[in-house]
């Protein structure tokens, strides 16, 4: 971990969480568009495996989010909002992974797959709502949090829509919003990094 680029461990883990968020959403967007436009372009088994890998990326992402809390004081007002938001993200990503895994092994109980998927999207939605209470360092944070909530609620809507084509439209729209959201959070990360670097410099000057 380069101290010049990553002023503390929280910033370090947050960086990789954002990178995985972007990679994961690009993957979901490509797969969901392919599933809609050319459903036979990929072998069904290969497609299912890719979805498992993408779901796994978000499990790791949620773990990195929790690790990023090491850069936030537990006495800070935003700490507990961040903690519970990340916990629900972790719950959502693990549930979504189980759903993707059961689909990949062609598990016959589709109700159980739907249950895990629904638990996953609700976990993401609850995390996004809690995230709205976290004050960011710039206007980009507000927009990122709003887009995050909109995308998560659209995913919730999609699992209840019975018209397949409409559900696909909603999911692709959600993917686009999530990808924009991921880019905004990456922009916010650079802002946070500047703040953290300035704080470290100030502490260094005081110690001298």
XYZ file of C-alpha atoms in Angstrom:
208
model
C 0.000 0.000 0.000
C 1.640 3.245 -1.181
C 1.269 5.909 1.506
C 1.645 8.636 -1.122
C -1.409 7.456 -3.062
C -3.348 5.878 -0.177
C -3.062 8.131 2.903
C -4.763 5.536 5.135
C -6.191 2.011 5.019
C -9.769 3.247 4.787
C -8.962 5.101 1.557
C -7.094 2.036 0.264
C -10.005 -0.400 0.756
C -12.515 2.156 -0.484
C -10.532 2.484 -3.730
C -10.711 -1.243 -4.465
C -14.389 -1.367 -3.466
C -15.104 1.322 -6.070
C -13.005 -0.420 -8.728
C -14.918 -3.675 -8.181
C -18.220 -1.763 -8.271
C -17.355 -0.377 -11.722
C -16.089 -3.729 -13.057
C -19.115 -5.568 -11.698
C -21.624 -3.135 -13.167
C -19.951 -3.171 -16.590
C -20.201 -6.963 -16.445
C -23.876 -6.969 -15.427
C -24.780 -4.380 -18.065
C -23.059 -6.349 -20.855
C -24.637 -9.641 -19.761
C -28.136 -8.216 -19.287
C -28.044 -6.455 -22.685
C -26.845 -9.687 -24.321
C -29.562 -11.631 -22.523
C -32.161 -9.261 -23.979
C -30.802 -8.654 -27.490
C -29.113 -11.981 -28.233
C -30.243 -14.548 -25.645
C -28.556 -17.412 -27.531
C -25.202 -15.626 -27.959
C -23.731 -17.466 -24.979
C -24.145 -21.026 -23.828
C -26.618 -21.119 -20.917
C -24.116 -22.813 -18.603
C -21.398 -20.266 -19.432
C -23.834 -17.402 -18.923
C -24.816 -18.772 -15.501
C -21.158 -19.121 -14.469
C -20.456 -15.517 -15.497
C -23.393 -14.345 -13.369
C -21.987 -16.302 -10.404
C -18.587 -14.616 -10.894
C -20.236 -11.170 -11.103
C -22.247 -11.857 -7.937
C -19.017 -12.978 -6.256
C -17.354 -9.699 -7.227
C -20.011 -7.844 -5.239
C -19.513 -10.097 -2.215
C -15.834 -9.083 -2.236
C -16.862 -5.469 -2.893
C -19.073 -5.493 0.212
C -16.184 -6.913 2.247
C -13.903 -4.112 1.061
C -16.594 -1.581 2.013
C -16.561 -2.890 5.569
C -12.767 -2.778 5.662
C -12.877 0.843 4.454
C -14.477 1.775 7.780
C -11.007 1.497 9.321
C -10.466 5.040 8.052
C -13.536 6.395 9.880
C -13.624 7.091 13.611
C -16.236 4.994 15.435
C -17.215 8.153 17.325
C -18.145 9.905 14.075
C -21.888 10.368 13.428
C -21.655 8.816 9.954
C -19.812 5.673 11.137
C -22.896 3.726 12.244
C -24.909 4.680 9.159
C -22.006 3.461 7.019
C -21.649 0.281 9.064
C -25.301 -0.755 8.765
C -25.447 0.273 5.101
C -22.441 -1.950 4.369
C -23.893 -4.825 6.428
C -27.087 -4.776 4.345
C -24.966 -4.595 1.181
C -23.072 -7.665 2.409
C -26.336 -9.479 3.154
C -27.716 -8.525 -0.261
C -24.609 -9.579 -2.181
C -24.350 -12.963 -0.418
C -28.067 -13.654 -0.994
C -27.710 -12.675 -4.658
C -24.692 -14.984 -4.962
C -26.701 -17.914 -3.572
C -29.454 -17.209 -6.109
C -26.934 -17.073 -8.968
C -25.235 -20.276 -7.768
C -28.515 -22.199 -7.566
C -29.368 -21.006 -11.075
C -25.959 -22.157 -12.348
C -26.434 -25.695 -11.004
C -29.965 -25.727 -12.495
C -31.543 -26.187 -9.084
C -35.179 -27.191 -9.608
C -36.730 -25.144 -6.816
C -37.247 -21.858 -8.680
C -39.139 -20.445 -5.682
C -35.978 -20.729 -3.574
C -33.923 -19.014 -6.289
C -36.503 -16.210 -6.451
C -36.420 -15.922 -2.636
C -32.630 -15.522 -2.530
C -32.707 -13.015 -5.397
C -35.472 -11.040 -3.682
C -33.595 -11.056 -0.374
C -30.577 -9.769 -2.269
C -32.297 -6.829 -3.945
C -34.055 -5.872 -0.702
C -30.707 -5.946 1.103
C -29.257 -3.568 -1.494
C -32.318 -1.305 -1.291
C -32.233 -1.062 2.520
C -28.485 -0.342 2.392
C -29.115 2.386 -0.197
C -31.826 4.019 1.941
C -29.520 4.054 4.993
C -26.793 5.476 2.765
C -28.969 8.539 2.169
C -28.276 9.603 5.770
C -24.516 9.702 5.192
C -23.215 13.181 4.458
C -20.618 13.282 1.724
C -17.842 15.754 1.052
C -19.357 17.062 -2.197
C -22.541 17.390 -4.255
C -21.412 14.327 -6.217
C -22.032 12.230 -3.111
C -25.641 13.381 -2.917
C -26.221 12.491 -6.564
C -24.424 9.160 -6.163
C -26.544 8.244 -3.136
C -29.771 9.224 -4.932
C -28.878 7.204 -8.040
C -27.883 4.270 -5.838
C -31.296 4.295 -4.182
C -33.188 4.662 -7.479
C -31.292 1.769 -9.087
C -31.790 -0.500 -6.064
C -35.542 0.229 -5.955
C -35.832 -0.513 -9.676
C -34.198 -3.888 -9.047
C -36.791 -4.548 -6.345
C -39.523 -3.650 -8.830
C -38.039 -5.967 -11.472
C -38.323 -9.101 -9.303
C -42.077 -8.536 -8.962
C -42.759 -7.732 -12.623
C -44.215 -10.803 -14.347
C -43.794 -9.549 -17.932
C -40.327 -10.785 -18.897
C -39.548 -8.097 -21.498
C -40.573 -5.289 -19.144
C -38.499 -6.789 -16.333
C -35.479 -6.899 -18.678
C -35.952 -3.232 -19.588
C -36.091 -2.307 -15.903
C -32.967 -4.350 -15.090
C -30.958 -2.851 -17.967
C -32.068 0.646 -16.916
C -30.979 -0.152 -13.357
C -27.602 -1.382 -14.600
C -27.030 1.877 -16.486
C -27.937 3.930 -13.401
C -25.716 1.767 -11.179
C -22.778 2.176 -13.586
C -23.152 5.976 -13.584
C -23.433 5.736 -9.805
C -20.211 3.701 -9.603
C -18.346 6.316 -11.646
C -19.671 9.110 -9.404
C -18.498 7.239 -6.292
C -15.053 6.884 -7.898
C -14.983 10.668 -8.447
C -15.979 11.107 -4.798
C -13.155 8.782 -3.784
C -10.571 11.141 -5.310
C -12.142 14.001 -3.353
C -11.954 11.973 -0.119
C -8.352 11.063 -0.887
C -7.410 14.747 -1.157
C -9.074 15.463 2.181
C -7.350 12.487 3.852
C -3.968 13.497 2.382
C -4.398 17.072 3.639
C -5.286 15.785 7.123
C -2.204 13.570 7.183
C -0.009 16.483 6.134
C -1.530 18.639 8.870
C -0.911 15.944 11.487
C 2.683 15.654 10.264
C 3.215 19.380 10.641
C 1.737 19.369 14.163
C 3.968 16.478 15.192
C 7.054 18.323 13.970
